[in-house]
Tab-separated table of C-alpha atoms in Angstrom:
chain	number	residue	atom	x	y	z
A	1	UNK	CA	28.771	2.244	13.698
A	2	UNK	CA	25.948	0.224	12.181
A	3	UNK	CA	26.886	-2.249	9.493
A	4	UNK	CA	24.738	-4.036	6.953
A	5	UNK	CA	25.474	-7.552	5.802
A	6	UNK	CA	23.789	-9.310	2.891
A	7	UNK	CA	23.578	-13.059	2.527
A	8	UNK	CA	21.629	-15.689	0.650
A	9	UNK	CA	22.955	-15.238	-2.836
A	10	UNK	CA	23.726	-18.193	-5.043
A	11	UNK	CA	23.292	-19.854	-8.400
A	12	UNK	CA	19.792	-20.724	-9.533
A	13	UNK	CA	17.942	-21.475	-12.739
A	14	UNK	CA	15.338	-19.415	-14.523
A	15	UNK	CA	12.029	-19.687	-12.709
A	16	UNK	CA	13.587	-20.529	-9.349
A	17	UNK	CA	13.214	-18.602	-6.120
A	18	UNK	CA	15.800	-17.182	-3.762
A	19	UNK	CA	15.662	-15.235	-0.520
A	20	UNK	CA	18.262	-12.651	0.327
A	21	UNK	CA	18.847	-11.271	3.804
A	22	UNK	CA	20.144	-7.936	4.951
A	23	UNK	CA	21.060	-7.899	8.614
A	24	UNK	CA	21.814	-4.734	10.538
A	25	UNK	CA	24.450	-5.000	13.257
A	26	UNK	CA	22.568	-2.578	15.487
A	27	UNK	CA	19.125	-1.199	15.932
A	28	UNK	CA	17.657	0.920	13.199
A	29	UNK	CA	14.719	3.266	13.567
A	30	UNK	CA	11.415	3.911	11.873
A	31	UNK	CA	12.990	6.991	10.328
A	32	UNK	CA	15.280	4.729	8.334
A	33	UNK	CA	14.579	2.931	5.106
A	34	UNK	CA	16.325	-0.061	3.615
A	35	UNK	CA	16.687	-0.273	-0.115
A	36	UNK	CA	17.732	-3.224	-2.204
A	37	UNK	CA	19.807	-2.543	-5.301
A	38	UNK	CA	21.484	-4.734	-7.859
A	39	UNK	CA	24.318	-4.286	-10.273
A	40	UNK	CA	25.051	-6.385	-13.323
A	41	UNK	CA	28.484	-6.336	-14.995
A	42	UNK	CA	28.925	-3.190	-17.044
A	43	UNK	CA	25.692	-1.670	-15.814
A	44	UNK	CA	24.802	0.918	-13.234
A	45	UNK	CA	23.456	-0.002	-9.856
A	46	UNK	CA	19.673	-0.086	-10.045
A	47	UNK	CA	16.928	0.082	-7.464
A	48	UNK	CA	15.044	-3.152	-6.838
A	49	UNK	CA	12.825	-2.287	-3.899
A	50	UNK	CA	12.736	-0.931	-0.388
A	51	UNK	CA	10.681	-0.167	2.642
A	52	UNK	CA	10.762	1.863	5.818
A	53	UNK	CA	12.199	0.099	8.851
A	54	UNK	CA	8.712	0.035	10.382
A	55	UNK	CA	7.432	-1.794	7.316
A	56	UNK	CA	5.691	1.180	5.768
A	57	UNK	CA	6.082	2.626	2.280
A	58	UNK	CA	7.145	-0.483	0.378
A	59	UNK	CA	8.040	0.211	-3.208
A	60	UNK	CA	9.402	-1.875	-6.040
A	61	UNK	CA	10.932	-1.382	-9.427
A	62	UNK	CA	8.503	-2.161	-12.217
A	63	UNK	CA	10.801	-4.924	-13.428
A	64	UNK	CA	10.340	-6.932	-10.218
A	65	UNK	CA	6.878	-5.935	-9.110
A	66	UNK	CA	4.666	-9.002	-8.509
A	67	UNK	CA	7.749	-11.246	-8.377
A	68	UNK	CA	9.771	-9.838	-5.482
A	69	UNK	CA	8.677	-9.035	-1.946
A	70	UNK	CA	10.466	-7.230	0.873
A	71	UNK	CA	9.789	-7.796	4.540
A	72	UNK	CA	11.477	-7.223	7.877
A	73	UNK	CA	11.796	-9.428	10.935
A	74	UNK	CA	13.704	-7.892	13.818
A	75	UNK	CA	17.068	-6.686	12.515
A	76	UNK	CA	16.865	-8.418	9.144
A	77	UNK	CA	15.251	-7.246	5.927
A	78	UNK	CA	14.454	-9.974	3.448
A	79	UNK	CA	14.170	-9.843	-0.320
A	80	UNK	CA	12.086	-12.762	-1.515
A	81	UNK	CA	12.690	-13.286	-5.226
A	82	UNK	CA	10.390	-15.530	-7.244
A	83	UNK	CA	10.206	-16.480	-10.907
A	84	UNK	CA	13.786	-15.377	-11.412
A	85	UNK	CA	14.833	-14.283	-14.879
A	86	UNK	CA	18.218	-14.015	-16.545
A	87	UNK	CA	18.041	-10.244	-16.216
A	88	UNK	CA	17.791	-10.561	-12.421
A	89	UNK	CA	21.396	-11.686	-12.257
A	90	UNK	CA	23.871	-9.402	-10.515
A	91	UNK	CA	25.331	-8.392	-7.196
A	92	UNK	CA	22.594	-7.435	-4.783
A	93	UNK	CA	23.195	-4.776	-2.164
A	94	UNK	CA	21.146	-3.434	0.679
A	95	UNK	CA	21.536	0.132	1.818
A	96	UNK	CA	20.166	2.502	4.425
A	97	UNK	CA	18.905	6.031	4.219
A	98	UNK	CA	16.910	8.381	6.385
A	99	UNK	CA	13.377	8.789	5.122
A	100	UNK	CA	11.286	6.736	2.743
A	101	UNK	CA	12.907	4.419	0.220
A	102	UNK	CA	13.993	6.162	-2.941
A	103	UNK	CA	15.310	4.839	-6.220
A	104	UNK	CA	18.579	6.780	-6.337
A	105	UNK	CA	21.626	4.979	-4.971
A	106	UNK	CA	23.172	8.333	-4.071
A	107	UNK	CA	20.406	8.885	-1.511
A	108	UNK	CA	21.732	6.043	0.647
A	109	UNK	CA	24.658	6.518	2.998
A	110	UNK	CA	25.312	3.028	4.332
A	111	UNK	CA	25.872	-0.036	2.173
A	112	UNK	CA	26.492	-3.713	2.642
A	113	UNK	CA	29.178	-5.627	0.796
A	114	UNK	CA	26.791	-7.300	-1.633
A	115	UNK	CA	25.823	-10.866	-2.463
A	116	UNK	CA	26.001	-12.458	-5.903
A	117	UNK	CA	22.923	-13.857	-7.613
A	118	UNK	CA	23.543	-15.932	-10.721
A	119	UNK	CA	20.654	-17.063	-12.898
A	120	UNK	CA	21.154	-19.601	-15.670
A	121	UNK	CA	18.834	-21.021	-18.278
């Protein structure tokens, strides 16, 4: 059974950068997509961005476009976050689905445990 593990979270200040990692315990395929989501306290889990395992079809939420970038090297998908804002704070999850990345969390059937990102002013 494939597992996903996020890492790289931490405490940063507004304007800082942070890189999150999502490592798959086994090989994934080009038919898979990895999505990044985040959840702030009291809020629903929201889509941040995602791409196909072969690197195709990248997409981002409007709130992070031009600040965040997703890439993959071997079994790890990275979420590079720049110019962090207070509203970027939350627990970040990566998840897998078959097909292109979509924005609905319910479309994904495999999730990591999450990594906390704290942004302070």
